[in-house]
Coordinates of C-alpha atoms and ligand atoms in Angstrom, one line a residue:
M1 CA -9.6 8.5 -42.4
T2 CA -12.4 9.1 -39.8
S3 CA -14.6 6.5 -41.5
D4 CA -11.8 3.9 -41.6
F5 CA -11.0 4.7 -37.9
L6 CA -14.6 4.0 -37.0
E7 CA -14.9 1.0 -39.3
Y8 CA -11.7 -1.0 -38.7
Q9 CA -10.2 0.2 -35.5
A10 CA -11.8 -1.2 -32.3
Q11 CA -13.5 1.6 -30.3
T12 CA -13.6 2.1 -26.5
T13 CA -16.7 4.3 -26.5
P14 CA -19.5 5.2 -29.0
H15 CA -18.2 8.8 -29.0
P16 CA -14.5 9.1 -29.5
L17 CA -13.0 12.6 -29.7
A18 CA -11.7 11.6 -33.2
M19 CA -9.1 14.2 -33.8
E20 CA -7.1 13.2 -36.8
V21 CA -3.5 13.7 -35.7
S22 CA -0.8 14.9 -38.0
H23 CA 2.1 15.6 -35.7
A24 CA 3.0 16.8 -32.2
E25 CA 5.8 18.9 -30.7
G26 CA 6.3 20.3 -27.2
C27 CA 3.0 21.1 -25.7
Y28 CA 1.1 21.1 -29.0
V29 CA -0.7 18.5 -31.0
Y30 CA -1.5 19.3 -34.7
D31 CA -4.4 17.9 -36.7
T32 CA -4.3 17.1 -40.4
N33 CA -5.6 20.6 -41.1
N34 CA -2.5 21.9 -39.3
K35 CA -4.6 23.3 -36.5
A36 CA -2.6 23.5 -33.3
Y37 CA -4.0 22.2 -30.0
L38 CA -2.5 23.2 -26.7
D39 CA -2.2 20.0 -24.7
F40 CA -3.5 20.2 -21.1
V41 CA -3.8 16.4 -20.9
A42 CA -0.4 15.0 -22.1
G43 CA -1.7 11.7 -23.4
V44 CA -3.5 11.2 -20.0
S45 CA -0.4 12.0 -17.8
A46 CA 2.0 10.0 -20.0
C47 CA 3.9 12.6 -22.0
S48 CA 5.6 14.1 -19.0
L49 CA 8.2 16.0 -21.1
G50 CA 5.7 17.0 -23.8
H51 CA 5.8 15.6 -27.3
R52 CA 9.0 14.5 -28.9
H53 CA 11.3 16.0 -26.3
P54 CA 14.7 16.2 -28.0
K55 CA 16.5 14.2 -25.4
V56 CA 13.9 11.4 -25.5
V57 CA 13.9 11.4 -29.3
K58 CA 17.7 11.2 -29.4
A59 CA 17.8 8.4 -26.9
I60 CA 15.3 6.4 -29.0
K61 CA 17.1 7.0 -32.3
D62 CA 20.5 6.2 -30.8
Q63 CA 19.1 2.9 -29.4
V64 CA 17.3 2.0 -32.6
D65 CA 20.7 2.3 -34.4
K66 CA 22.2 -0.2 -31.9
Y67 CA 19.6 -2.9 -31.4
M68 CA 15.9 -3.3 -30.8
H69 CA 14.3 -6.4 -29.3
V70 CA 16.8 -9.2 -29.0
M71 CA 15.5 -11.5 -26.2
V72 CA 12.7 -12.0 -23.7
Y73 CA 12.9 -10.0 -20.5
G74 CA 15.5 -11.1 -18.0
E75 CA 17.9 -13.2 -20.0
Y76 CA 20.4 -10.9 -21.7
I77 CA 22.1 -7.8 -20.2
Q78 CA 20.8 -4.8 -22.0
Q79 CA 22.3 -1.5 -21.0
P80 CA 19.2 0.8 -21.2
A81 CA 17.1 -1.5 -18.9
V82 CA 20.0 -2.0 -16.4
E83 CA 20.7 1.7 -16.2
L84 CA 17.0 2.6 -15.8
A85 CA 16.5 0.1 -12.9
K86 CA 19.7 1.5 -11.3
L87 CA 18.6 5.1 -11.7
L88 CA 15.2 4.4 -10.1
A89 CA 17.0 2.6 -7.2
K90 CA 19.2 5.7 -6.8
H91 CA 16.2 7.9 -6.2
L92 CA 14.2 5.4 -4.0
P93 CA 14.7 4.2 -0.4
K94 CA 16.9 1.1 0.0
S95 CA 13.8 -1.1 0.5
L96 CA 12.8 -0.3 -3.1
E97 CA 16.0 -1.3 -4.9
C98 CA 14.9 -3.8 -7.5
T99 CA 12.7 -3.1 -10.5
Y100 CA 10.9 -5.4 -12.9
L101 CA 10.2 -3.6 -16.2
V102 CA 7.0 -4.5 -18.1
N103 CA 4.9 -3.1 -20.9
S104 CA 2.0 -1.2 -19.4
G105 CA 0.6 0.1 -16.1
T106 CA -1.9 -2.7 -15.8
E107 CA 0.8 -5.4 -16.3
A108 CA 2.8 -3.8 -13.6
I109 CA -0.2 -4.0 -11.3
E110 CA -0.6 -7.7 -12.2
G111 CA 3.0 -8.3 -11.4
A112 CA 2.7 -6.4 -8.0
L113 CA -0.4 -8.4 -7.0
K114 CA 1.4 -11.7 -7.9
L115 CA 4.5 -10.6 -6.1
A116 CA 2.4 -9.8 -3.0
R117 CA 0.7 -13.2 -3.0
R118 CA 4.0 -15.0 -3.7
A119 CA 6.0 -13.1 -1.0
T120 CA 3.4 -13.5 1.8
G121 CA 1.8 -16.8 0.9
R122 CA -1.5 -15.1 1.6
S123 CA -4.3 -14.4 -0.9
Q124 CA -6.5 -11.6 0.3
I125 CA -6.0 -8.2 -1.5
I126 CA -7.6 -5.1 -0.1
A127 CA -8.3 -2.2 -2.5
A128 CA -10.2 1.1 -2.3
H129 CA -13.6 2.1 -3.5
H130 CA -13.4 4.2 -6.6
A131 CA -9.8 2.9 -7.3
Y132 CA -8.5 2.5 -10.8
H133 CA -5.5 0.3 -11.4
G134 CA -5.9 -0.8 -15.0
N135 CA -8.1 -3.0 -17.2
T136 CA -6.7 -6.6 -17.3
M137 CA -8.5 -9.2 -15.1
G138 CA -6.3 -8.8 -12.0
S139 CA -6.3 -5.0 -12.2
M140 CA -10.0 -4.9 -12.9
S141 CA -10.5 -7.1 -9.8
V142 CA -9.1 -4.3 -7.6
M143 CA -11.0 -1.6 -9.4
G144 CA -13.4 0.0 -7.0
Y145 CA -16.2 0.7 -9.5
E146 CA -18.7 -2.1 -9.8
E147 CA -20.5 -0.6 -12.8
R148 CA -17.5 -0.9 -15.0
K149 CA -16.5 -4.5 -14.0
Q150 CA -19.9 -6.3 -13.4
A151 CA -20.1 -7.4 -17.0
F152 CA -16.7 -9.2 -16.7
R153 CA -17.3 -11.2 -13.6
P154 CA -16.2 -13.6 -12.2
L155 CA -12.9 -11.8 -11.5
I156 CA -10.1 -12.9 -9.2
P157 CA -11.4 -14.0 -5.8
D158 CA -10.5 -12.8 -2.3
V159 CA -10.5 -9.1 -3.0
D160 CA -12.2 -6.7 -0.5
F161 CA -12.7 -3.0 -0.5
I162 CA -12.3 -0.2 2.0
A163 CA -13.1 3.5 1.7
F164 CA -10.0 5.6 0.8
N165 CA -9.2 8.1 3.7
N166 CA -11.5 6.2 6.1
K167 CA -9.4 5.2 9.1
E168 CA -12.1 3.1 10.7
H169 CA -11.9 0.7 7.8
L170 CA -8.3 -0.1 8.5
N171 CA -9.2 -2.9 10.9
Q172 CA -10.4 -4.9 7.9
I173 CA -6.6 -5.3 7.2
T174 CA -5.8 -8.5 9.1
P175 CA -3.2 -11.3 9.2
K176 CA -5.0 -12.9 6.3
T177 CA -4.2 -9.9 4.1
A178 CA -1.5 -10.3 1.5
A179 CA -1.5 -6.7 0.4
V180 CA -3.4 -3.4 0.5
I181 CA -3.3 -1.7 -2.9
L182 CA -3.9 2.0 -3.1
E183 CA -3.3 4.8 -5.5
T184 CA -1.2 7.4 -3.7
I185 CA -3.6 10.0 -5.1
Q186 CA -6.8 8.5 -6.3
G187 CA -7.0 9.4 -10.0
G188 CA -10.2 8.2 -11.6
A189 CA -12.1 9.1 -8.5
G190 CA -11.4 12.8 -8.9
F191 CA -7.8 13.4 -7.8
I192 CA -8.4 12.7 -4.2
E193 CA -5.4 13.1 -2.0
P194 CA -4.8 11.1 1.2
H195 CA -5.8 13.3 4.3
D196 CA -4.7 13.4 7.9
N197 CA -1.8 11.0 7.6
Y198 CA -4.0 8.4 6.1
L199 CA -1.2 6.6 4.3
T200 CA 1.0 6.6 7.4
K201 CA -1.9 4.9 9.2
V202 CA -2.3 2.3 6.5
R203 CA 1.4 1.7 6.6
T204 CA 1.3 1.1 10.4
R205 CA -1.7 -1.2 10.1
C206 CA 0.0 -3.2 7.4
D207 CA 3.1 -3.6 9.5
E208 CA 1.0 -4.7 12.5
V209 CA -0.5 -7.6 10.6
G210 CA 2.3 -8.4 8.2
A211 CA 0.5 -7.3 5.1
L212 CA 2.3 -5.6 2.2
L213 CA 1.5 -2.1 1.0
I214 CA 1.4 -1.6 -2.8
L215 CA 1.2 2.0 -3.9
D216 CA 0.1 2.7 -7.5
E217 CA 2.0 5.7 -8.7
I218 CA 1.3 5.1 -12.4
Q219 CA -0.3 8.6 -12.6
P220 CA 1.3 10.7 -9.8
G221 CA 4.8 9.2 -10.1
I222 CA 7.8 10.5 -12.0
G223 CA 7.6 14.2 -11.0
R224 CA 4.0 15.1 -11.8
T225 CA 3.2 16.1 -8.2
G226 CA 6.4 18.1 -7.7
K227 CA 8.3 15.2 -6.2
L228 CA 9.6 12.2 -8.1
F229 CA 7.2 9.9 -6.3
G230 CA 3.9 11.0 -4.8
F231 CA 4.5 9.0 -1.6
E232 CA 7.3 11.4 -0.7
H233 CA 4.6 13.9 0.2
Y234 CA 2.8 11.6 2.7
N235 CA 5.5 10.1 5.0
C236 CA 4.8 6.6 3.8
V237 CA 7.1 4.1 1.9
P238 CA 5.3 1.2 0.2
D239 CA 6.6 -2.3 0.0
I240 CA 5.9 -2.4 -3.7
L241 CA 5.8 0.7 -5.9
V242 CA 4.1 0.6 -9.3
T243 CA 4.9 3.1 -12.0
G244 CA 4.1 3.6 -15.7
K245 CA 2.7 6.3 -17.9
G246 CA 5.1 9.3 -17.4
L247 CA 8.0 7.0 -16.8
G248 CA 8.2 6.3 -20.6
G249 CA 8.2 9.9 -21.8
G250 CA 5.6 9.0 -24.4
M251 CA 6.5 5.4 -24.8
P252 CA 4.6 2.4 -23.4
I253 CA 6.0 1.1 -20.1
G254 CA 5.2 -0.2 -16.6
A255 CA 7.4 -1.1 -13.7
F256 CA 7.0 -2.6 -10.2
T257 CA 9.7 -2.2 -7.6
S258 CA 10.4 -3.8 -4.3
S259 CA 13.2 -5.0 -2.1
K260 CA 15.6 -7.4 -3.8
S261 CA 14.7 -10.3 -1.4
M262 CA 11.0 -9.9 -2.1
M263 CA 11.5 -9.6 -5.9
H264 CA 13.6 -12.8 -5.8
T265 CA 10.5 -14.8 -4.9
L266 CA 9.4 -14.5 -8.5
Q267 CA 12.5 -16.2 -9.9
D268 CA 12.3 -19.6 -8.3
F269 CA 9.8 -22.2 -6.9
P270 CA 8.3 -21.9 -9.4
K271 CA 10.8 -20.4 -11.9
L272 CA 9.4 -17.7 -14.2
G273 CA 6.9 -16.3 -11.7
H274 CA 6.3 -13.4 -14.0
I275 CA 7.5 -13.4 -17.6
T276 CA 7.2 -11.0 -20.5
T277 CA 8.6 -10.9 -24.0
F278 CA 8.9 -7.2 -24.5
G279 CA 9.3 -5.9 -20.9
G280 CA 12.5 -3.8 -20.5
H281 CA 12.5 -3.3 -24.3
P282 CA 15.8 -1.5 -25.1
V283 CA 14.2 1.4 -27.1
I284 CA 11.5 2.0 -24.5
A285 CA 14.0 1.7 -21.6
A286 CA 16.3 4.2 -23.4
A287 CA 13.4 6.7 -23.6
A288 CA 12.5 6.1 -20.0
L289 CA 16.1 6.6 -18.9
A290 CA 16.3 9.9 -20.8
T291 CA 13.0 11.0 -19.2
V292 CA 13.9 10.2 -15.6
K293 CA 17.3 11.8 -16.1
E294 CA 15.7 15.0 -17.5
I295 CA 13.1 15.2 -14.7
T296 CA 15.6 14.6 -11.9
E297 CA 18.4 16.8 -13.3
S298 CA 16.3 19.8 -14.2
D299 CA 14.0 22.2 -12.2
L300 CA 10.8 20.7 -13.7
M301 CA 9.6 19.2 -10.4
A302 CA 10.1 22.4 -8.4
K303 CA 8.4 24.3 -11.3
A304 CA 5.4 21.9 -11.2
L305 CA 4.4 23.3 -7.8
E306 CA 4.7 26.9 -9.1
K307 CA 2.7 26.0 -12.2
E308 CA 0.0 24.5 -9.9
Q309 CA -0.3 27.9 -8.3
L310 CA -0.6 29.6 -11.7
F311 CA -3.5 27.2 -12.6
R312 CA -5.2 28.0 -9.3
K313 CA -4.8 31.8 -9.9
H314 CA -6.1 31.8 -13.4
L315 CA -8.9 29.3 -13.1
V316 CA -11.2 31.4 -10.9
H317 CA -14.7 31.2 -12.2
P318 CA -18.2 30.7 -10.7
L319 CA -18.5 27.4 -12.6
I320 CA -15.2 26.1 -11.2
T321 CA -16.2 24.9 -7.7
E322 CA -12.9 23.5 -6.6
I323 CA -9.5 22.6 -8.0
R324 CA -8.2 19.3 -6.6
G325 CA -4.8 17.6 -6.8
R326 CA -1.2 18.6 -6.5
G327 CA 1.5 19.9 -8.8
L328 CA 0.4 19.2 -12.4
M329 CA -2.0 16.5 -11.5
L330 CA -5.0 18.8 -11.1
A331 CA -8.8 18.4 -11.6
A332 CA -11.1 21.4 -12.0
M333 CA -14.5 20.6 -10.6
T334 CA -17.6 21.9 -12.4
P335 CA -21.2 21.9 -11.1
S336 CA -22.4 19.1 -13.5
A337 CA -21.3 16.5 -15.9
E338 CA -23.1 18.5 -18.6
T339 CA -20.9 21.5 -17.9
A340 CA -17.8 19.4 -18.0
N341 CA -18.8 17.8 -21.3
Q342 CA -19.6 21.1 -22.9
L343 CA -16.3 22.6 -21.7
I344 CA -14.2 19.6 -23.0
L345 CA -15.9 19.6 -26.4
K346 CA -15.8 23.4 -26.9
A347 CA -12.2 23.5 -25.8
Q348 CA -11.2 21.1 -28.6
N349 CA -12.9 23.4 -31.1
R350 CA -10.9 26.3 -29.7
G351 CA -7.6 24.4 -29.9
L352 CA -7.2 23.3 -26.2
I353 CA -7.1 19.6 -25.3
L354 CA -9.0 18.8 -22.1
F355 CA -10.3 15.4 -21.0
W356 CA -12.5 13.6 -18.4
L357 CA -11.6 11.6 -15.3
L358 CA -12.8 8.0 -15.4
F359 CA -15.3 7.9 -12.5
E360 CA -16.0 11.6 -11.7
P361 CA -18.0 13.1 -14.6
K362 CA -18.0 16.7 -13.2
A363 CA -14.2 16.9 -13.3
I364 CA -11.9 18.3 -15.9
R365 CA -8.4 16.8 -16.1
L366 CA -5.5 19.2 -16.1
T367 CA -2.4 17.1 -16.5
P368 CA -0.2 19.0 -19.0
P369 CA 3.4 18.1 -19.8
L370 CA 5.7 19.2 -17.0
T371 CA 7.5 21.3 -19.6
I372 CA 4.5 23.6 -20.2
T373 CA 5.4 27.3 -20.0
N374 CA 3.7 29.8 -17.8
A375 CA 2.4 31.6 -20.9
E376 CA 0.8 28.4 -22.2
I377 CA -0.9 27.8 -18.9
I378 CA -2.3 31.3 -18.8
E379 CA -3.4 31.0 -22.4
G380 CA -5.2 27.7 -21.8
C381 CA -6.8 29.0 -18.6
Q382 CA -8.2 32.0 -20.5
V383 CA -9.7 29.6 -23.1
I384 CA -11.4 27.7 -20.3
T385 CA -12.8 30.7 -18.5
S386 CA -14.1 32.2 -21.7
I387 CA -15.9 29.0 -22.6
L388 CA -17.4 28.9 -19.1
D389 CA -18.6 32.5 -19.5
E390 CA -20.8 31.3 -22.4
I391 CA -22.4 28.5 -20.3
P392 CA -25.5 29.6 -18.4
F393 CA -25.5 28.9 -14.6
Ligands
LIG1 C1 -3.5 4.9 -11.3 C2 -3.5 4.0 -12.6 N1 -3.1 2.7 -12.4 C3 -3.1 1.9 -13.5 C4 -3.3 2.4 -14.8 C5 -3.2 1.5 -16.0 O1 -2.2 1.8 -16.8 P1 -2.1 1.4 -18.3 O2 -3.3 2.1 -19.0 O3 -0.8 1.8 -18.8 O4 -2.3 -0.1 -18.3 C6 -3.7 3.8 -14.9 C7 -4.0 4.3 -16.3 O5 -4.8 5.2 -16.4 C8 -3.7 4.6 -13.8 O6 -4.0 5.9 -13.9

């Protein structure tokens, strides 16, 4: 199958990891030789409950037995989507009560950017250097990494950039600004947390000039940092919250959430301000509903913080210079891109799935399922340190 994969399926890089997957269960992925791989990546932060969590699988099967796609988003009343939006509202502040369900993280960002322009009547969007918000034209326009977007210009106009965590740059947010868009924790940049009340200060500046604050929680959201939403750590509530990845429990989803009055601006003058055929798909929404229920009704979030400490305890090595991030959104920093590459490739040979971050080549992504056990964490950390022992420094 490898040659057909390379021949017929579009590739994203010249060097895919090319594991031939047979099946996956819990925190393990199995290849077609039935070799088990312990998963420290969770489909890049998407499989929050691991692979084929029984409650997610049951919700999907039950829904498939009732109906699948019946109508474009927004016309018919479909229980899974309604219940999911209601459950999110239950766990969010009142100002974030209304959710638009879409198909991917990047589409949710597109929706959030459109909503911000529509609701404010302004056009300028301010994003952060080294930000990643997705790969469609709008999301790419707010990507803070010129090398990856240069070839696709011209992108959408009136986008400016500030440095994340730099308070001096906040005066660039002015009455012309429709919205500031930030990741609550910068992912691709290397799992950079906001420092010294940075997000609170961004919030204050936005309020001063009437700009909206969009927080992209596609990666940190839905329990990964030990709270349901990352912003709960930083004393800052956004005007528009964007989620995706882990929300779907392994199924493709995105969502943007705001106040009801703001979201209403998309429904008239003009009508159909954002439309999607498959957004809110009943099978996907059923999987997401089961996922959010499980995460909020179990001790998985509290345990994520204990598991973070276990990673920190067992990943002590001269070639690990720092561990960044929070909960189970962690990045182990190595001295060089070469060290990180060797570690990721050798780990795959030894049955441990690791992966890169987008813009920080020295980092190793550690974003396992929230359901990972302590024993599995210790086992994987031992694989990492034993590989590092073999790398000269
Ligand atoms: C912070 C952030 N925003 C947006 C996206 C885009 O989401 P998707 O790949 O589902 O379009 C990602 C995906 O990696 C992300 O990490």
